[in-house]
PDB file of C-alpha atoms in Angstrom:
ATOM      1  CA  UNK Y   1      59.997  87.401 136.722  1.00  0.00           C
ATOM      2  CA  UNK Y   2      60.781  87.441 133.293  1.00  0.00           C
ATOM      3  CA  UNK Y   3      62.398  84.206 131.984  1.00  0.00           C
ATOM      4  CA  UNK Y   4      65.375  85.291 129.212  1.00  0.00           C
ATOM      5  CA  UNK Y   5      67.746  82.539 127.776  1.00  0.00           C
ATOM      6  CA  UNK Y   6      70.593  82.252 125.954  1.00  0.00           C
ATOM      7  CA  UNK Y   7      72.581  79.769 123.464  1.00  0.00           C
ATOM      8  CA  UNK Y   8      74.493  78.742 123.223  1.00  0.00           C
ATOM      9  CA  UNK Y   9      76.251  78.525 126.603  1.00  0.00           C
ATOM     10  CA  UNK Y  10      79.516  78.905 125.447  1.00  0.00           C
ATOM     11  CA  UNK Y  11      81.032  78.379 121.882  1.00  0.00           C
ATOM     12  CA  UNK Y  12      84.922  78.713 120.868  1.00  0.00           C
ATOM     13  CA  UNK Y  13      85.248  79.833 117.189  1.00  0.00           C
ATOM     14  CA  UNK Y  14      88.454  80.761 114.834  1.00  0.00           C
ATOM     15  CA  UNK Y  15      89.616  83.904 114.106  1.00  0.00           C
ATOM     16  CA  UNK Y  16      87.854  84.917 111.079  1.00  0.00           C
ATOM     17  CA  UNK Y  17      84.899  83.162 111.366  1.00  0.00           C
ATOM     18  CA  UNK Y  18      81.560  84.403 111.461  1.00  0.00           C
ATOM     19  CA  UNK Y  19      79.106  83.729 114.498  1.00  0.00           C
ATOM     20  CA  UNK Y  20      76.050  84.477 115.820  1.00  0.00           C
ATOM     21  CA  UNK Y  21      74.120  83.778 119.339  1.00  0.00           C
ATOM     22  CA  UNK Y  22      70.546  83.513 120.390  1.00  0.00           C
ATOM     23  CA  UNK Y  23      68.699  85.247 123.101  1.00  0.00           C
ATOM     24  CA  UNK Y  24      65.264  84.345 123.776  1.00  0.00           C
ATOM     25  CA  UNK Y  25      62.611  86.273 125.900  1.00  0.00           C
ATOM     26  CA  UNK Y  26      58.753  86.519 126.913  1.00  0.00           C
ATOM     27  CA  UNK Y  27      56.809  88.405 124.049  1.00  0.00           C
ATOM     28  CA  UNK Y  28      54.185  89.182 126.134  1.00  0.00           C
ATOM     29  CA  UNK Y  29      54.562  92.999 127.490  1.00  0.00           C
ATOM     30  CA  UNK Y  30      57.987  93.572 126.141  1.00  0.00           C
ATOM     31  CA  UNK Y  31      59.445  97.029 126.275  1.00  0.00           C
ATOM     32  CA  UNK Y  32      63.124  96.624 125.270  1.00  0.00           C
ATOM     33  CA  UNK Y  33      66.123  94.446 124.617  1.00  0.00           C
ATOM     34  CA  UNK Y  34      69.814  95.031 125.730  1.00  0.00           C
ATOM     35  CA  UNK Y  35      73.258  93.057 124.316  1.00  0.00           C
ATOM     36  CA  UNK Y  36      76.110  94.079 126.417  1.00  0.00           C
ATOM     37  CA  UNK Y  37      79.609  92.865 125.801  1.00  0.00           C
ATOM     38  CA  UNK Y  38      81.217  91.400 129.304  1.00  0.00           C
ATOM     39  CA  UNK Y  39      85.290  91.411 129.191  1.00  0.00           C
ATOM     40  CA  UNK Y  40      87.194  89.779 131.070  1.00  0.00           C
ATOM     41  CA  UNK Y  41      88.471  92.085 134.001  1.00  0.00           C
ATOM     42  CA  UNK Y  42      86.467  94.864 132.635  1.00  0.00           C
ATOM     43  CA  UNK Y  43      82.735  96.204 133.402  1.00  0.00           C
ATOM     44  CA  UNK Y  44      79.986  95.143 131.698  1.00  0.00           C
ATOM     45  CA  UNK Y  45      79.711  97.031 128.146  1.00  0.00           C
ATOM     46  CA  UNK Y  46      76.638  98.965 126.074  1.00  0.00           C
ATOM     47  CA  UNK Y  47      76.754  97.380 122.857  1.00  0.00           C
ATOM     48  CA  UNK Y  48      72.876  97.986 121.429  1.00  0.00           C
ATOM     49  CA  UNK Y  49      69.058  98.322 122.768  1.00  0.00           C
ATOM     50  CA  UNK Y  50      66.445  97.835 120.575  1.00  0.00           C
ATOM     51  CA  UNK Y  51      62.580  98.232 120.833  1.00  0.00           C
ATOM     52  CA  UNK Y  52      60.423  97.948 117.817  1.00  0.00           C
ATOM     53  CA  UNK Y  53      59.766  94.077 115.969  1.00  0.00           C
ATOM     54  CA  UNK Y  54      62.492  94.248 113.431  1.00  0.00           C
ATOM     55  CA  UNK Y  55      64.767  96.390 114.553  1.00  0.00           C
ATOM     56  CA  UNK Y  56      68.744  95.853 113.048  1.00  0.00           C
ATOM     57  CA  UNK Y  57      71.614  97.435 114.913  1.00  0.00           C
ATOM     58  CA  UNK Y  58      74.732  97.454 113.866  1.00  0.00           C
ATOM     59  CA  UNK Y  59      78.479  98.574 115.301  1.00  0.00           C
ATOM     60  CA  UNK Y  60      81.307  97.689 113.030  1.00  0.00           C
ATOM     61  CA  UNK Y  61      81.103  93.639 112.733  1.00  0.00           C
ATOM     62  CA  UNK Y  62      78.819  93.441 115.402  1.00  0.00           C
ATOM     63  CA  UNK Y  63      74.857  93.412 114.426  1.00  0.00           C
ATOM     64  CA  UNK Y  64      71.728  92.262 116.015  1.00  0.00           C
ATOM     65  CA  UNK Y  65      68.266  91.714 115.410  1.00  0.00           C
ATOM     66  CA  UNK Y  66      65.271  91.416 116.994  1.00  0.00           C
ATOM     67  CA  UNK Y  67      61.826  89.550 116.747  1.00  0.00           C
ATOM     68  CA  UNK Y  68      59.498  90.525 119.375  1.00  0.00           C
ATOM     69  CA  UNK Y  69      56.323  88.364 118.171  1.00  0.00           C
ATOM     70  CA  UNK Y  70      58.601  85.113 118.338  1.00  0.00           C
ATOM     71  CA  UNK Y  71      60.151  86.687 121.391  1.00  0.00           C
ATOM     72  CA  UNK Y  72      64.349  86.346 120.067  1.00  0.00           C
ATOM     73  CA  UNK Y  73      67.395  88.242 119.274  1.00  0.00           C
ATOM     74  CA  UNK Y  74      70.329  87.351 117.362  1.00  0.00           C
ATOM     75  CA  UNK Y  75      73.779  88.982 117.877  1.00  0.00           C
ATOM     76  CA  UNK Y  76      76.069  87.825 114.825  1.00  0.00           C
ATOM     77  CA  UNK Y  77      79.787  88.952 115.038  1.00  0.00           C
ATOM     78  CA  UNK Y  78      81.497  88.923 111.423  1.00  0.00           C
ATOM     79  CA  UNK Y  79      84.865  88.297 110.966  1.00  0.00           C
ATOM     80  CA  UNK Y  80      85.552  87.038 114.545  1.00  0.00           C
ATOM     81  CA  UNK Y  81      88.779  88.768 116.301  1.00  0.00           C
ATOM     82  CA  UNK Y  82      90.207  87.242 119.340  1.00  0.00           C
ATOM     83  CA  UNK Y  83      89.506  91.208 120.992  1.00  0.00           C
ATOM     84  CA  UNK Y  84      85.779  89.803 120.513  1.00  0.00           C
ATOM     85  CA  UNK Y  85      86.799  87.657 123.139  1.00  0.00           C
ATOM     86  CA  UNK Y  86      84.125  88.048 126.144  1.00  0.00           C
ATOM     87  CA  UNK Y  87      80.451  87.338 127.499  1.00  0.00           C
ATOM     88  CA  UNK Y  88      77.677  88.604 125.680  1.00  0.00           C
ATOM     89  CA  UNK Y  89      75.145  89.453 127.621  1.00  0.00           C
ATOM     90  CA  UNK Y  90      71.248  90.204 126.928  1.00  0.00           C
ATOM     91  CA  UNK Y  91      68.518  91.352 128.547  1.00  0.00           C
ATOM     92  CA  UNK Y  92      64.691  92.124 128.120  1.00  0.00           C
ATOM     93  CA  UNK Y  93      62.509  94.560 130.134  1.00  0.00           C
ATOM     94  CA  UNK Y  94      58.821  94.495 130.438  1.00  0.00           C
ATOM     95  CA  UNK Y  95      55.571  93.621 133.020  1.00  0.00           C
ATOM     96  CA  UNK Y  96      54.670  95.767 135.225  1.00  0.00           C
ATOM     97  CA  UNK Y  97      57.595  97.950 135.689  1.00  0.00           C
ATOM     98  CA  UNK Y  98      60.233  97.272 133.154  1.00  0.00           C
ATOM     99  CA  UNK Y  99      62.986  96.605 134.864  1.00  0.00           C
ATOM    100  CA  UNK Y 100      65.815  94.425 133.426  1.00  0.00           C
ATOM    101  CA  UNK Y 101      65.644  90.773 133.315  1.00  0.00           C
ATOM    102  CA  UNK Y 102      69.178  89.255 132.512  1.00  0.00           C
ATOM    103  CA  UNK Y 103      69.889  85.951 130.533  1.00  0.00           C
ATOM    104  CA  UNK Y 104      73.275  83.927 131.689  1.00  0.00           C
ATOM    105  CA  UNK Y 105      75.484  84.863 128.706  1.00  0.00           C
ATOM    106  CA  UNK Y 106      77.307  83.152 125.711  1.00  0.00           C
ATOM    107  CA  UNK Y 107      80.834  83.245 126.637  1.00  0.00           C
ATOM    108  CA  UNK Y 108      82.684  83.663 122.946  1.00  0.00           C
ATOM    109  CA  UNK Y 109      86.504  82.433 122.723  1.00  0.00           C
ATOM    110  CA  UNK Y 110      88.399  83.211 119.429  1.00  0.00           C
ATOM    111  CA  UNK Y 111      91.340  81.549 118.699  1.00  0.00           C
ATOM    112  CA  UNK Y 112      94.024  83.409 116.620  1.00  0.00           C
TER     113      UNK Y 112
ATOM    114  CA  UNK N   1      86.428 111.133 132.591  1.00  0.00           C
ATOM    115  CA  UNK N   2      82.692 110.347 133.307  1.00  0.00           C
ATOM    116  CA  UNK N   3      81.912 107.072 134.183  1.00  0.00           C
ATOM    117  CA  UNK N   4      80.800 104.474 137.580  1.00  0.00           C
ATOM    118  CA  UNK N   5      83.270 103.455 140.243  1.00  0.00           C
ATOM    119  CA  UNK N   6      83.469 100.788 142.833  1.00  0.00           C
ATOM    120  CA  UNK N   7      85.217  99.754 145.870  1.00  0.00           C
ATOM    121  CA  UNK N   8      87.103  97.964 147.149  1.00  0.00           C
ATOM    122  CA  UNK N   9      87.532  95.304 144.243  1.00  0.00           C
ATOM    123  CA  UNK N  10      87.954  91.864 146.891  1.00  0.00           C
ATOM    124  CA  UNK N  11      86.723  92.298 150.342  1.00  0.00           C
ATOM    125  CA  UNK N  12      87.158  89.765 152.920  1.00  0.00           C
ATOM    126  CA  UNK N  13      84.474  89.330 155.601  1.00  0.00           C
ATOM    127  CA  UNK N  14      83.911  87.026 158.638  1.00  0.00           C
ATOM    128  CA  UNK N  15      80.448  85.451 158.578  1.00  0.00           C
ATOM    129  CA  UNK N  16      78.225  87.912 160.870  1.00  0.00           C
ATOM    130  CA  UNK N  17      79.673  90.855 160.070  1.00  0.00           C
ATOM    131  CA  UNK N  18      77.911  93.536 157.927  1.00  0.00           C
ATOM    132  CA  UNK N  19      79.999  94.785 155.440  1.00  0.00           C
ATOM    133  CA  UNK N  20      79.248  98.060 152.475  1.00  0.00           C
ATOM    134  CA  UNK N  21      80.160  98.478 149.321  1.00  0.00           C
ATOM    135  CA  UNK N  22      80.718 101.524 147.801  1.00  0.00           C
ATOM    136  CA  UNK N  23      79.512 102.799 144.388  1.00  0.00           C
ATOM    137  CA  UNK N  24      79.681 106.387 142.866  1.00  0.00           C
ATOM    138  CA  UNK N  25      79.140 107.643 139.770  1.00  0.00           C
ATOM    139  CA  UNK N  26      79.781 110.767 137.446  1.00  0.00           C
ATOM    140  CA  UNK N  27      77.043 110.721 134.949  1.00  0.00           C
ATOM    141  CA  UNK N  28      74.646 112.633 135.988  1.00  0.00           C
ATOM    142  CA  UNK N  29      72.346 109.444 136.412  1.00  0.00           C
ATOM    143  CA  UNK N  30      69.023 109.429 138.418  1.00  0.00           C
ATOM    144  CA  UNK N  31      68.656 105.811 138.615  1.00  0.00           C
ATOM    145  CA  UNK N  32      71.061 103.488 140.247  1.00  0.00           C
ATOM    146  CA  UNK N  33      70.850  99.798 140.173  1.00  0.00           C
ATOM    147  CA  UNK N  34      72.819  96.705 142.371  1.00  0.00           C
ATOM    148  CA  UNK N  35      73.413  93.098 140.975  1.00  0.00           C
ATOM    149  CA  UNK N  36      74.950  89.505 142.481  1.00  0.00           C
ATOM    150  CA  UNK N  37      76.312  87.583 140.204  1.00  0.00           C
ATOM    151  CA  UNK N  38      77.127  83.698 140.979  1.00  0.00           C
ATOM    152  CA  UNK N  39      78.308  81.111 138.756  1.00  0.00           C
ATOM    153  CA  UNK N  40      76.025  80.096 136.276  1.00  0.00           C
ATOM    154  CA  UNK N  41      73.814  82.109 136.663  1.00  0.00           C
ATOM    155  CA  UNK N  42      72.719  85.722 135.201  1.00  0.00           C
ATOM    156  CA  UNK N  43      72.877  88.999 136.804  1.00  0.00           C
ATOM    157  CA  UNK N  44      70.174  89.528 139.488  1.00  0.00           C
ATOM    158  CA  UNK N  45      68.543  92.575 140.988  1.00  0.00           C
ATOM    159  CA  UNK N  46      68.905  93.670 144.375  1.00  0.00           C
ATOM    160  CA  UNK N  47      67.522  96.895 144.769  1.00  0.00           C
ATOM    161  CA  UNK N  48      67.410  99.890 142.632  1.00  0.00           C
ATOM    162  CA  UNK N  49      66.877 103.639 143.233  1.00  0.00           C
ATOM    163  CA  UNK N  50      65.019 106.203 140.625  1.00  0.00           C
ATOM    164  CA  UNK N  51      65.853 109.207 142.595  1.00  0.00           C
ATOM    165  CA  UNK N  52      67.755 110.786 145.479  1.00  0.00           C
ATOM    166  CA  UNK N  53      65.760 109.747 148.796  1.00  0.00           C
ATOM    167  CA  UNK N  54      64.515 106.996 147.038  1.00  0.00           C
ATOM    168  CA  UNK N  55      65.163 103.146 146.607  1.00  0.00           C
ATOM    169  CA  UNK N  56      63.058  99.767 145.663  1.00  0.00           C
ATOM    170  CA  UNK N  57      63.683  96.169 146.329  1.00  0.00           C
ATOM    171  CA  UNK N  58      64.633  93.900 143.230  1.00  0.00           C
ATOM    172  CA  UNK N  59      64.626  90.060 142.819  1.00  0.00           C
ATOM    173  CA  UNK N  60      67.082  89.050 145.485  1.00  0.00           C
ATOM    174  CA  UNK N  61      66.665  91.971 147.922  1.00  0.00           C
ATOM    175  CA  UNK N  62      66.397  89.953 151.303  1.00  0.00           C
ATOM    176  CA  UNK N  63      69.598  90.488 153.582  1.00  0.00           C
ATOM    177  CA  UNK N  64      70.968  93.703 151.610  1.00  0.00           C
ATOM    178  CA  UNK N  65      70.082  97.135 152.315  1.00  0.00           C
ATOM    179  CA  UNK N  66      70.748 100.897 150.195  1.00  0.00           C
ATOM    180  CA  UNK N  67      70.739 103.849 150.580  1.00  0.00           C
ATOM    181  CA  UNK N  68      70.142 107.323 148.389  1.00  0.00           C
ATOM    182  CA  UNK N  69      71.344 110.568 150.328  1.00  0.00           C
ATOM    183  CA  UNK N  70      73.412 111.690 147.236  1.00  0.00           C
ATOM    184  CA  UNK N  71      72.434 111.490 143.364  1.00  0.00           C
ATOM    185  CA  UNK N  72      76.143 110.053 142.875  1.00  0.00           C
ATOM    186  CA  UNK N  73      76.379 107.378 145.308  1.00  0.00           C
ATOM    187  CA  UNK N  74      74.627 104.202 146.300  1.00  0.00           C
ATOM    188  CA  UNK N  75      76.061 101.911 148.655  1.00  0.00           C
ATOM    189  CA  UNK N  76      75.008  98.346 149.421  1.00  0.00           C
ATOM    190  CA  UNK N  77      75.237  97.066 152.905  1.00  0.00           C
ATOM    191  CA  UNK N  78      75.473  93.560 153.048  1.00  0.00           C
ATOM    192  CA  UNK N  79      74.094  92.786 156.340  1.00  0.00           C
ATOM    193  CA  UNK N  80      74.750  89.631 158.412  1.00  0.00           C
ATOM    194  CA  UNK N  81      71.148  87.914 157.382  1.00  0.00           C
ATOM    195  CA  UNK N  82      72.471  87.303 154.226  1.00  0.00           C
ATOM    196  CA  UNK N  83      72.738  83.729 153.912  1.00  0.00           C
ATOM    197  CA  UNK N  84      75.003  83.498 150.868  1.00  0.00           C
ATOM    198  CA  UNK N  85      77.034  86.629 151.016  1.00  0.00           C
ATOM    199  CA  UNK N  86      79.785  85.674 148.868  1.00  0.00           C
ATOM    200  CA  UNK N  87      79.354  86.609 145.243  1.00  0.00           C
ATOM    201  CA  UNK N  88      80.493  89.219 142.678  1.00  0.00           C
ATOM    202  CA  UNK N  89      78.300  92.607 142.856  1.00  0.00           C
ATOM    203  CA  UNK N  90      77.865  94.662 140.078  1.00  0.00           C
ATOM    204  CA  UNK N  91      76.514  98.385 140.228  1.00  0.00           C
ATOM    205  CA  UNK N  92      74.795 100.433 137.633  1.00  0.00           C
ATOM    206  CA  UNK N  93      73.145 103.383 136.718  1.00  0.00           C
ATOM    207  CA  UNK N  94      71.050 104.683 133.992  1.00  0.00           C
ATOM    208  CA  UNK N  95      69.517 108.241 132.209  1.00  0.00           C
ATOM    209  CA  UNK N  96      66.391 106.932 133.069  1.00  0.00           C
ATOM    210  CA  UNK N  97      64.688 103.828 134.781  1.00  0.00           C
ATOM    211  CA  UNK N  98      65.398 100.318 133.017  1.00  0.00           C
ATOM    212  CA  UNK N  99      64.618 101.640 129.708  1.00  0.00           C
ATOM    213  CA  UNK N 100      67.716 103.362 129.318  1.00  0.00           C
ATOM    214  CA  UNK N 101      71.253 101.546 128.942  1.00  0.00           C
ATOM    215  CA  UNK N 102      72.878 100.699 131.916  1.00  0.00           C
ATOM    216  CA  UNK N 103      76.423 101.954 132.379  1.00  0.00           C
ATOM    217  CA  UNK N 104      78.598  99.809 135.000  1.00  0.00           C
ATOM    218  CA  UNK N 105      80.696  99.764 137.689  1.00  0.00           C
ATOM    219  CA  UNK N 106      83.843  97.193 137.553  1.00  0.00           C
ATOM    220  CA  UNK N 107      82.434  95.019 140.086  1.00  0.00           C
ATOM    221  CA  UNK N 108      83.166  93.908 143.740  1.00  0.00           C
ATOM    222  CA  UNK N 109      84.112  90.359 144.664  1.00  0.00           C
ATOM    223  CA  UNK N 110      82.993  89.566 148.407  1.00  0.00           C
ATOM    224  CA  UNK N 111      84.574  86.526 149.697  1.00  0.00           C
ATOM    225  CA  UNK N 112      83.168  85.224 153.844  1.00  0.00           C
ATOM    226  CA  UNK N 113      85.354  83.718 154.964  1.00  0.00           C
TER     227      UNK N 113
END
């Protein structure tokens, strides 16, 4: 089983402020690497999958990148909004038959 | 509108009895996915399903079992030899197996009492 983490646990931030999280994740026989956005109340949300070392996605303030030689993602959130409220969730897939290994989540609070 | 449903959102169960959760989906999906979710911790795999007729354990898989009949729906029994029943369950599916994103259900929080 794949081993994925994240950090930080849980961080509170202003509104306005920029921020950024950290998912780490084997190297070895990686295949891809899903953020989802987790609301409160809600289901689970797409936000980006990326594959190839030094890949950049980006969806309004939301971006991510990822190293797959270090094994590590960033998601950075410009401009926080307390609507960007919410777990952020990643996970990698790889081994033997891809499926998706999930980390625990950074739980982002923004406070207006 | 397309998307993944679940049901009930809380169930109550006495320990012993089996209980199953529903999920159905929309999308056109071939693969189907369950997770548990406890505090904590991340989202675990109990068994997924690639195709109609079709289903493989995941991580956690002991004390749950699917089934496949129809491409939309893929209910999770959670039997009585679960020893930790009560959790939130999540339920997915995807275009393709893993390597596609996942679109999900809005949960199901089993409570035995």
């Amino acid at each position: 089983i794949l081993n994925v983490e994240q950090s930080p646990q849980s961080l509170h931030v202003q509104e306005g402020d920029s921020t950024n999280f950290t998912c780490s994740f084997p190297s070895s026989n990686f295949y891809a690497l899903h953020w989802y956005r987790w609301e409160t109340a809600k289901s689970p949300e797409a936000l980006f999958v990326m594959t190839l070392n030094g890949d950049e996605k980006k969806k309004g303030r939301i971006s991510a990148t990822l190293n797959t030689k270090e094994g590590y993602s960033y998601l950075y959130i410009k401009g926080s909004q307390p609507e960007d409220s919410a777990t952020y969730l990643c996970a990698s897939s790889g081994g033997s038959n891809y499926k998706l290994t999930f980390g625990k989540g950074t739980l982002l609070t923004v406070n207006p | 509108d397309g998307g993944i449903t679940q049901s009930p959102k809380y169930l109550f169960r006495k320990e012993g009895q089996n209980v199953t959760l529903s999920c159905e989906q929309n999308l056109n999906h071939d693969a189907m996915y369950w997770y548990r979710q406890d505090p904590g911790q991340g989202l675990r795999l109990i068994y997924y399903s690639q195709i109609v007729n079709d289903f493989q354990k995941g991580d956690i898989a002991e004390g749950y079992s699917v089934s496949r009949e129809k491409k939309e729906s893929f209910p999770l029994t959670v039997t009585s030899a679960q020893k930790n029943p009560t959790a939130f369950y999540l339920c997915a599916s995807s275009m393709e197996e893993y390597t596609d994103t996942q679109y999900f259900g809005p949960g199901t929080r089993l409570t035995v009492l």
